[in-house]
Short mmCIF file of C-alpha atoms in Angstrom, two decimals:
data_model
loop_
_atom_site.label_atom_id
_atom_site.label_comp_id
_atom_site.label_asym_id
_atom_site.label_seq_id
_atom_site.Cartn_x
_atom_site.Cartn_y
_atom_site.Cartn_z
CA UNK A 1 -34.74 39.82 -14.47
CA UNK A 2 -33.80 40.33 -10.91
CA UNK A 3 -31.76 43.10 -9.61
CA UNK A 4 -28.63 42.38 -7.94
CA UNK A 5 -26.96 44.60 -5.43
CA UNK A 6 -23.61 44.43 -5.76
CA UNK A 7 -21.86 42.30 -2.59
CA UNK A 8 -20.95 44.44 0.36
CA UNK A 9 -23.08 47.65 -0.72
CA UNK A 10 -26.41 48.34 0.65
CA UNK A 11 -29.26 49.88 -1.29
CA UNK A 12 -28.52 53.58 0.37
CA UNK A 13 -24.69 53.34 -0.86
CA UNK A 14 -23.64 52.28 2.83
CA UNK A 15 -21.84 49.36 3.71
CA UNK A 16 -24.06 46.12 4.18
CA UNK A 17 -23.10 43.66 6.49
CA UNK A 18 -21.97 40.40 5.80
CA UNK A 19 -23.79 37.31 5.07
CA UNK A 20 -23.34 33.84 4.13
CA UNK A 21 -24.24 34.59 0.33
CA UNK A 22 -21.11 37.15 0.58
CA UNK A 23 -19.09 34.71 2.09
CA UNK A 24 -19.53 32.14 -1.07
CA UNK A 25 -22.08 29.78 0.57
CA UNK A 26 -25.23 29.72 -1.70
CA UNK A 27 -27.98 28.10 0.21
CA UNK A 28 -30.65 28.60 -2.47
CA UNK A 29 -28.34 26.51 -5.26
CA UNK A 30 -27.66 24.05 -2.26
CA UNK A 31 -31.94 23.48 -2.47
CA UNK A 32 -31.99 23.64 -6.00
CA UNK A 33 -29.25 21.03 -6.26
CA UNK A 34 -31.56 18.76 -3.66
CA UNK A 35 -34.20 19.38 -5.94
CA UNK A 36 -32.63 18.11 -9.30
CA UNK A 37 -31.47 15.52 -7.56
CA UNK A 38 -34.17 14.08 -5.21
CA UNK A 39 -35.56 12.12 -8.27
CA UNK A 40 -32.55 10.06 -8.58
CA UNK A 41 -32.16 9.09 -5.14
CA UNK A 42 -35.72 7.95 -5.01
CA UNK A 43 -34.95 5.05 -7.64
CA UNK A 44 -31.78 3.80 -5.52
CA UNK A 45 -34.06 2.61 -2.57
CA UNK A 46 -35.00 -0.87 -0.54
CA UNK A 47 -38.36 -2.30 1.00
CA UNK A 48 -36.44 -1.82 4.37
CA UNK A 49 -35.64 2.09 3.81
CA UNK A 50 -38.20 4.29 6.05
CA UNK A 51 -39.40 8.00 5.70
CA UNK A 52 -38.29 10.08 2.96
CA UNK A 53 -35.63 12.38 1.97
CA UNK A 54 -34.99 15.16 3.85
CA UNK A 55 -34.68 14.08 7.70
CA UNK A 56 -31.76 13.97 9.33
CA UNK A 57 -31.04 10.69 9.38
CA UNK A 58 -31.97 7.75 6.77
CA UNK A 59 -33.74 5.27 8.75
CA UNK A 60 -33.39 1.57 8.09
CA UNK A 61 -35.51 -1.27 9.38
CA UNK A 62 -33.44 -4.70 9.45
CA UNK A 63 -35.73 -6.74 8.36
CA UNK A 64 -35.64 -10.59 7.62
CA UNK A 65 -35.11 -14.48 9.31
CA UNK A 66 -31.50 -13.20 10.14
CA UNK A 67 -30.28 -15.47 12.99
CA UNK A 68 -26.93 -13.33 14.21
CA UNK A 69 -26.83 -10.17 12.08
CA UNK A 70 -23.49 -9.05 11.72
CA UNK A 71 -23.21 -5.15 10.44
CA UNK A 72 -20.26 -4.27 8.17
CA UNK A 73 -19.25 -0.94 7.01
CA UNK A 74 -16.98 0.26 4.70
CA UNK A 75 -15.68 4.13 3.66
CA UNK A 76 -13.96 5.17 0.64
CA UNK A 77 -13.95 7.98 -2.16
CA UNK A 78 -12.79 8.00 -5.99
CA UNK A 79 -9.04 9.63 -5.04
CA UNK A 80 -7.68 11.96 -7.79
CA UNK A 81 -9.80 10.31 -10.70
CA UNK A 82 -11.99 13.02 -10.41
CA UNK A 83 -9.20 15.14 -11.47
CA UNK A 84 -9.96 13.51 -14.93
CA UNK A 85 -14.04 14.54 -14.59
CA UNK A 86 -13.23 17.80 -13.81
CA UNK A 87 -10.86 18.44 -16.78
CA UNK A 88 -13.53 17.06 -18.67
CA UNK A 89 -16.43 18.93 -17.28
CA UNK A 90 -17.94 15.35 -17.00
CA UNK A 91 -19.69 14.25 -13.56
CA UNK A 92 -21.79 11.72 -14.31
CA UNK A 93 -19.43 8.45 -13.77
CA UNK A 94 -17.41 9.54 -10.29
CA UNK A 95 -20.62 7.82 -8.92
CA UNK A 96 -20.20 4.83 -9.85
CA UNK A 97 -16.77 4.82 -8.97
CA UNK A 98 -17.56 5.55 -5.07
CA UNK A 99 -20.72 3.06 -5.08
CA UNK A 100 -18.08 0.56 -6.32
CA UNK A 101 -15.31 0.99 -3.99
CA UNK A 102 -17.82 1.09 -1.24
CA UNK A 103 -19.61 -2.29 -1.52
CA UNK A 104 -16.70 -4.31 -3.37
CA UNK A 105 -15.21 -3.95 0.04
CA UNK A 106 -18.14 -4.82 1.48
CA UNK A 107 -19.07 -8.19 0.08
CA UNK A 108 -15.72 -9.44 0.48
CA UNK A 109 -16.56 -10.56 4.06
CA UNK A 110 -19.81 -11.60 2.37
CA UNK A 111 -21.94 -8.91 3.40
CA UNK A 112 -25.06 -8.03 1.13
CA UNK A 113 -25.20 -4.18 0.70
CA UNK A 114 -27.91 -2.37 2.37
CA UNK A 115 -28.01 1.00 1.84
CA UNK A 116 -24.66 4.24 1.84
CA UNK A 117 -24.52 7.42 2.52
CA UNK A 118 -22.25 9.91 0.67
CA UNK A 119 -20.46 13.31 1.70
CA UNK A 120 -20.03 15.95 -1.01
CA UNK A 121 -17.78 18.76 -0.47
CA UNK A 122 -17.22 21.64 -3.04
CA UNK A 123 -15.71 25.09 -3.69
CA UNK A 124 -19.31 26.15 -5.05
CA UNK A 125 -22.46 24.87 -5.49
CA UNK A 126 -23.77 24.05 -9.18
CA UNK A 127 -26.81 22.55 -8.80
CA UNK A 128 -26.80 20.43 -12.04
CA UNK A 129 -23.52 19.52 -11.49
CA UNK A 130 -24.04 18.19 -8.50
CA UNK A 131 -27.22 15.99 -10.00
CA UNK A 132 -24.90 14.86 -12.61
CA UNK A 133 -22.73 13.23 -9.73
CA UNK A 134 -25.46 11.83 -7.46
CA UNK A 135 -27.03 10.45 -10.91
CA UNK A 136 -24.02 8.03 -10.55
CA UNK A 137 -24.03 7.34 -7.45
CA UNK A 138 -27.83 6.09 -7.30
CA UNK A 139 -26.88 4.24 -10.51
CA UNK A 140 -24.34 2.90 -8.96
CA UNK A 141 -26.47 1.64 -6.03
CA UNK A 142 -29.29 0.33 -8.37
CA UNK A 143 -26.11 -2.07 -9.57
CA UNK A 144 -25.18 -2.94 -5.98
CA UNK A 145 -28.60 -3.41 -5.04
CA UNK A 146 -28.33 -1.01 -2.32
CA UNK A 147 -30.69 1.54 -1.21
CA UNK A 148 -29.19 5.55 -1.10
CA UNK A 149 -30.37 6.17 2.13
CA UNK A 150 -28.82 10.03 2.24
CA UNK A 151 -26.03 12.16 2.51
CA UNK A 152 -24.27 15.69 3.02
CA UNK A 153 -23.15 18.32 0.79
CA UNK A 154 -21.16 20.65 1.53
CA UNK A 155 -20.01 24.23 0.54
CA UNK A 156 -16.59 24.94 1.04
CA UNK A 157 -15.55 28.46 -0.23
CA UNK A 158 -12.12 29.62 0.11
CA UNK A 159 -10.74 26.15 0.99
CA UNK A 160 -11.73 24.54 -2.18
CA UNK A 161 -11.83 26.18 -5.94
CA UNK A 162 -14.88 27.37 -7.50
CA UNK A 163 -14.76 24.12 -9.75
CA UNK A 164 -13.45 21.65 -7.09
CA UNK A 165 -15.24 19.22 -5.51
CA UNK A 166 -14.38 15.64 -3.47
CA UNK A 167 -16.57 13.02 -3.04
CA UNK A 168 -16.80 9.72 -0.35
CA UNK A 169 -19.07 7.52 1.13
CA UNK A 170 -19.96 4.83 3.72
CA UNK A 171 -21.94 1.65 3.34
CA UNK A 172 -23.36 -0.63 5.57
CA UNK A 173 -24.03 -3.99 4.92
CA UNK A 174 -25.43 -7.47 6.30
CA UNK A 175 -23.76 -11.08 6.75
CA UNK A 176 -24.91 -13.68 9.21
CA UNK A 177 -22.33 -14.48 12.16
CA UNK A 178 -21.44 -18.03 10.71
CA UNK A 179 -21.37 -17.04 7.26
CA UNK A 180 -18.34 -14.22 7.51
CA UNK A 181 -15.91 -14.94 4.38
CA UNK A 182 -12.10 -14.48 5.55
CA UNK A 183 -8.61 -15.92 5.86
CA UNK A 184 -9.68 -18.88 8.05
CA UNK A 185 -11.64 -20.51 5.74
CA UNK A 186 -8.82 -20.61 3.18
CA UNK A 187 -7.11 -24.35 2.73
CA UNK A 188 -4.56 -25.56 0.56
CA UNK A 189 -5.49 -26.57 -2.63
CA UNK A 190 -8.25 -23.76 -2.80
CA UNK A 191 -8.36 -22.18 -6.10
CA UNK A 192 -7.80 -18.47 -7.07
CA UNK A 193 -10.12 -16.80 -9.66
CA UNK A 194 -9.67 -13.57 -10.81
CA UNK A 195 -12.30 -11.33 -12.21
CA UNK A 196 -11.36 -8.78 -14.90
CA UNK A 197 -11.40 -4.88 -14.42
CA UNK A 198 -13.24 -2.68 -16.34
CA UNK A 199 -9.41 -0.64 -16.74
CA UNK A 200 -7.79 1.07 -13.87
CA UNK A 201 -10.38 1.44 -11.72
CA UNK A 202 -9.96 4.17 -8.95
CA UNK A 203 -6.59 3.64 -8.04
CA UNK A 204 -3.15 4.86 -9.32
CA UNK A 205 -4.20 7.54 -10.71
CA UNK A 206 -1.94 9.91 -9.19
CA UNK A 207 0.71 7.94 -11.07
CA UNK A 208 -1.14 7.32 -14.60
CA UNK A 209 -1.81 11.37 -14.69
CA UNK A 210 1.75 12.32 -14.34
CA UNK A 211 2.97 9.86 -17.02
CA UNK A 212 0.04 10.34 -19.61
CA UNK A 213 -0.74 14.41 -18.83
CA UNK A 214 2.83 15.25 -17.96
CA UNK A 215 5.65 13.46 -19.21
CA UNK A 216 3.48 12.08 -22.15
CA UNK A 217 1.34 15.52 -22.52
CA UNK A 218 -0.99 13.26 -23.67
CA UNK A 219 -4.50 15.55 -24.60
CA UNK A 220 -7.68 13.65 -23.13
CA UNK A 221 -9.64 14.66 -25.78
CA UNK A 222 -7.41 13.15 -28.29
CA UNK A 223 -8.13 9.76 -30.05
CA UNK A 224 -5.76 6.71 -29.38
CA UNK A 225 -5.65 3.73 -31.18
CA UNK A 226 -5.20 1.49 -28.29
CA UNK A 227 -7.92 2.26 -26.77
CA UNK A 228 -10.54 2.98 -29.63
CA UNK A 229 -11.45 5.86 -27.95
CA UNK A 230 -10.16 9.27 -26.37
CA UNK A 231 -7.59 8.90 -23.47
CA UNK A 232 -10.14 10.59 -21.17
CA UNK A 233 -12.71 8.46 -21.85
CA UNK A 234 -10.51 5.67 -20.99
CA UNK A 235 -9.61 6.80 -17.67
CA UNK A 236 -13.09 7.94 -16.80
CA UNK A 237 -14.43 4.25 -17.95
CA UNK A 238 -16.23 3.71 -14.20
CA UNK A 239 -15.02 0.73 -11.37
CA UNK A 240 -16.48 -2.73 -12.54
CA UNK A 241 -19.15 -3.17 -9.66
CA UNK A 242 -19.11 -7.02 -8.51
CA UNK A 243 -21.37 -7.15 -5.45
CA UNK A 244 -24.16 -8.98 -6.86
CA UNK A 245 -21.60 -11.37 -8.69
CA UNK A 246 -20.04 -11.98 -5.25
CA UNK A 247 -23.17 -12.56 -3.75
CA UNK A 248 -24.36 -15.01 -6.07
CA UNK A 249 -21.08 -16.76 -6.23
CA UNK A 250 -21.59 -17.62 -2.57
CA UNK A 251 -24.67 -18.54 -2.92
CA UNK A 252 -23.91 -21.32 -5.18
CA UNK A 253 -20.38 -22.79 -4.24
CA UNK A 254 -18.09 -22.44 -1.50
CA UNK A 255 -16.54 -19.33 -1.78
CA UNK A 256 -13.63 -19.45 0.99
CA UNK A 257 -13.10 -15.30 1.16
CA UNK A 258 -12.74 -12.52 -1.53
CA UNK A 259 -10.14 -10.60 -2.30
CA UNK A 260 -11.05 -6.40 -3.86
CA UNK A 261 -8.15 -5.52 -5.76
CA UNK A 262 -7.38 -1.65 -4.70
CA UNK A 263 -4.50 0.31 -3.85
CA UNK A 264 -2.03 -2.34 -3.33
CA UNK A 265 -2.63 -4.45 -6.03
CA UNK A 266 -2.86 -7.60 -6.83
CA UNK A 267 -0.36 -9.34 -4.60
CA UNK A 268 -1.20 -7.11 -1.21
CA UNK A 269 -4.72 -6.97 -1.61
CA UNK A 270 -4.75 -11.15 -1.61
CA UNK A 271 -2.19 -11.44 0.98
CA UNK A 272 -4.93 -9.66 3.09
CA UNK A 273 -7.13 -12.62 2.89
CA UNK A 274 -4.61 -15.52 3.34
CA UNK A 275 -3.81 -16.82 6.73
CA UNK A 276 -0.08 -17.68 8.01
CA UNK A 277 1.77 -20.78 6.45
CA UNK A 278 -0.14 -20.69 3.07
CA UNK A 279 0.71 -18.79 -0.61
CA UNK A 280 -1.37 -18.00 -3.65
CA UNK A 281 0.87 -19.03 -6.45
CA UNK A 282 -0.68 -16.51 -9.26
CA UNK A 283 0.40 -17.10 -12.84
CA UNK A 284 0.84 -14.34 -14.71
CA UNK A 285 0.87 -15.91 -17.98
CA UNK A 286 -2.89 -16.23 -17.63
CA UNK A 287 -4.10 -13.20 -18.43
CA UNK A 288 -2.84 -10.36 -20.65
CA UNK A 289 -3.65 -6.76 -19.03
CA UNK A 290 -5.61 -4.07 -20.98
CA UNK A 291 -3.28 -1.54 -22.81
CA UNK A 292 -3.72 1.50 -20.72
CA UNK A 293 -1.24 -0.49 -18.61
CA UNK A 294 0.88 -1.85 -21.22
CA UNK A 295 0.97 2.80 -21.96
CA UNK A 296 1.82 3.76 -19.02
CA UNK A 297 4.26 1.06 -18.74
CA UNK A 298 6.14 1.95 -21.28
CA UNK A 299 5.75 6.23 -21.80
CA UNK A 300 6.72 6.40 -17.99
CA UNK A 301 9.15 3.72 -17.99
CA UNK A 302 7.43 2.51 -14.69
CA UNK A 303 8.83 -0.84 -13.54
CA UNK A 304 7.24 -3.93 -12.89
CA UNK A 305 7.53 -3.80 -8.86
CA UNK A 306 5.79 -0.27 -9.47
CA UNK A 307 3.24 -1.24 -11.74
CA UNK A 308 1.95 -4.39 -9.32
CA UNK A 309 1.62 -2.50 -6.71
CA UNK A 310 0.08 0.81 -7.84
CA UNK A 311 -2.41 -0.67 -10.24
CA UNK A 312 -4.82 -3.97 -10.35
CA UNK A 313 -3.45 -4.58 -13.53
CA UNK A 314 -6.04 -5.85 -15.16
CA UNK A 315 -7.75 -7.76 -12.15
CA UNK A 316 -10.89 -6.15 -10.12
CA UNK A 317 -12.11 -8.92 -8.07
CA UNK A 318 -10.37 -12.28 -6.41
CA UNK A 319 -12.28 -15.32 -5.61
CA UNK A 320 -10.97 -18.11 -3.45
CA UNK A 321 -12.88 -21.01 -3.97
CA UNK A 322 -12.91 -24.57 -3.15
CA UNK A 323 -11.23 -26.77 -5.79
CA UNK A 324 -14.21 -28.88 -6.48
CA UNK A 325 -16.27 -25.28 -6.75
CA UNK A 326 -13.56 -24.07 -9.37
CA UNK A 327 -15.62 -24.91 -12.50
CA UNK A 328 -18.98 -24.02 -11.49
CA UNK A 329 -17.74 -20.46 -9.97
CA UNK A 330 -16.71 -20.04 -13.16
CA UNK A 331 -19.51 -21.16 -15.11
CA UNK A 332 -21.43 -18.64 -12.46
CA UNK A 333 -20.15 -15.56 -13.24
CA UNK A 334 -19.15 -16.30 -17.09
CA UNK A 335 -23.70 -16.35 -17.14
CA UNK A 336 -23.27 -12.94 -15.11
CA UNK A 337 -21.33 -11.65 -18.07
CA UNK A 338 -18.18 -11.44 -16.27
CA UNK A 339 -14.84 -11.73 -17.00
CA UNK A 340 -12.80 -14.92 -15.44
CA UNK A 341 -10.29 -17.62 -14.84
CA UNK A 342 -8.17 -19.34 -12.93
CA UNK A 343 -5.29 -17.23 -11.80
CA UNK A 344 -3.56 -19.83 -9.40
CA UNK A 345 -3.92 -22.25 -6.29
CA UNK A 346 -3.36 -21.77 -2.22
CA UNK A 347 -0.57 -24.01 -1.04
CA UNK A 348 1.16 -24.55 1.83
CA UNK A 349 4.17 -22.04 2.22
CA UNK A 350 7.88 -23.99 2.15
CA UNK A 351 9.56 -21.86 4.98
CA UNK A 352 7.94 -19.84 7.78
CA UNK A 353 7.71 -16.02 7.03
CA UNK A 354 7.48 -16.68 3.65
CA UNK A 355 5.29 -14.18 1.42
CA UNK A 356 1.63 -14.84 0.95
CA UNK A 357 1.19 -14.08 -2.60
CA UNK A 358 3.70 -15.44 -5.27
CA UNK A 359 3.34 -13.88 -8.74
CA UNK A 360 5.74 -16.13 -11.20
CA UNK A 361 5.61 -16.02 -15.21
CA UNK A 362 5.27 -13.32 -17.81
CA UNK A 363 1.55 -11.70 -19.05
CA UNK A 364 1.64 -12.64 -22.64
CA UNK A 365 2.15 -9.87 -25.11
CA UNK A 366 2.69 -7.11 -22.59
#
């Protein structure tokens, strides 16, 4: 057992002076959490990753027949879902959540990937804590096929709560020069083809906590039918990752542009990708979203308008496709175990200034 002297007395009774350790800043659990944590990294790595952990910068070699290279880069964190992980002393999912709304943004331009780099900032330091969350991360890079070339974490007494952390990250990724996905590309009579969510995703969760936690005083750890499940597990089920899926539904039909369905929603998210004079007519009545949805629809009395453009409702991914691609996209990434159909076509808009996304119908049973 080691002796501690208590902070701010010396070992003669006089006053010590300060140090970082007094301050809140424990470097020693800041190497131990490296430590637990190493291991994981190691198994979310590339061919092209060089050196080891523990420089100061990863080091990538671009290798491969690349003609014009185009780097793309993309930065994002989880946003208050971690408020969830935190109530429920559970770390080891955030991960994935950042890996996913890192590269999903990524590969919509049709970039592969290569490797990201995350930032970690807490209130204190608990090194298997802290392994929990990079356990997801390099998970969630194993599913992206990216390598976890490094990253930073920081202490932050007195700014942040002993219990508090934050987490974000930036990837980098590849696409040749004359194979960038986007908005010119798109052409009337291209087909729209959504890819189911794994549930809410990372986004609206400022809004799903206040109706569940607050108005509902829903308990996470309780049971509901719904779902088959606790609430909390439901709203810590981690981002659908689609990377690979996008990659290999470019590789085998003409994928126009895709469309990651964030903060926004549906409709803004796709209007991103669509150039002037054309509209995605989406039909609702082709897909029925999830009932965490349908719940907070209802307990918070949260209008349509509200709904659409807080949550994806049900939709993760958008591919825009040519029409005689439609059927083998889908065939594509119905073998790739994912979720999908046809939510509408691109046509040409009937008055200038007209919106770029047009939702019309009714989901059926919500």
């Amino acid at each position: 057992m080691t002796e501690q002297t208590p902070t701010g007395a010396g070992v003669d009774g006089r006053d010590a002076g300060a140090s970082y350790a007094a301050a809140g800043v424990d470097i020693e659990a800041g190497d131990r959490a490296v430590e637990l944590y190493a291991p994981l990294a190691k198994k979310a790595t590339r061919p092209e990753v060089q050196g080891g952990l523990g420089g100061f910068a990863g080091l990538f070699a671009l290798k491969g027949d690349y003609r014009e290279p185009l780097l793309a880069s993309s930065t994002d964190g989880v946003g208050t879902k971690i408020a969830i992980a935190q109530a429920m002393d559970k770390h080891d999912t955030v991960g994935l959540d950042l890996v996913a709304m890192v590269v999903d943004d990524l590969v919509v331009c049709g970039a592969e990937p290569l490797f990201l780099q995350d930032y970690i900032a807490v209130g204190k330091v608990v090194p298997e804590r802290m392994a929990q969350i990079v356990s997801g991360i390099a998970e969630g890079c194993v599913k992206a096929g990216c390598a976890l070339l490094g990253g930073e974490t920081a202490e932050h007494p007195g700014l942040m709560g002993a219990d508090d952390y934050d987490i974000s990250a930036t990837g980098v990724g590849v696409v040749e020069a004359d194979a960038v996905l986007g908005p010119d590309r798109v052409r009337p009579g291209d087909v729209v083809i959504a890819m189911g969510s794994s549930g809410l995703h990372s986004n609206g969760y400022s809004l799903a906590r206040h109706v569940l936690l607050e108005i509902d005083r829903m308990s996470l750890a309780g049971q509901v039918e719904e779902f088959g499940r606790t609430l909390g597990e439901e709203l810590l089920e981690p981002t659908r990752i689609y990377a690979k899926d996008c990659l290999a539904l470019v590789a085998e039909t003409d994928v126009r542009t895709f469309s990651h369905i964030t903060g926004g929603g549906l409709a803004n998210n796709l209007a991103r990708v669509l150039p002037a004079g054309l509209v995605a007519e989406i039909d609702r009545g082709t897909w029925n979203p999830a009932p965490v949805f349908k719940m907070i629809a209802q307990r918070g009395r949260v209008e349509r308008v509200e709904m659409e453009k807080t949550f994806n409702m049900g939709v993760g991914m958008v591919a825009i496709v040519a029409p005689e691609d439609a059927e083998r996209a889908l065939a594509v990434l119905t073998a790739r175990h994912i979720e999908c159909w046809t939510l509408g076509t691109v046509k040409k808009a009937k008055e200038s200034g007209a919106e770029r996304v047009s939702l019309v119908g009714e989901h059926p049973r919500f």
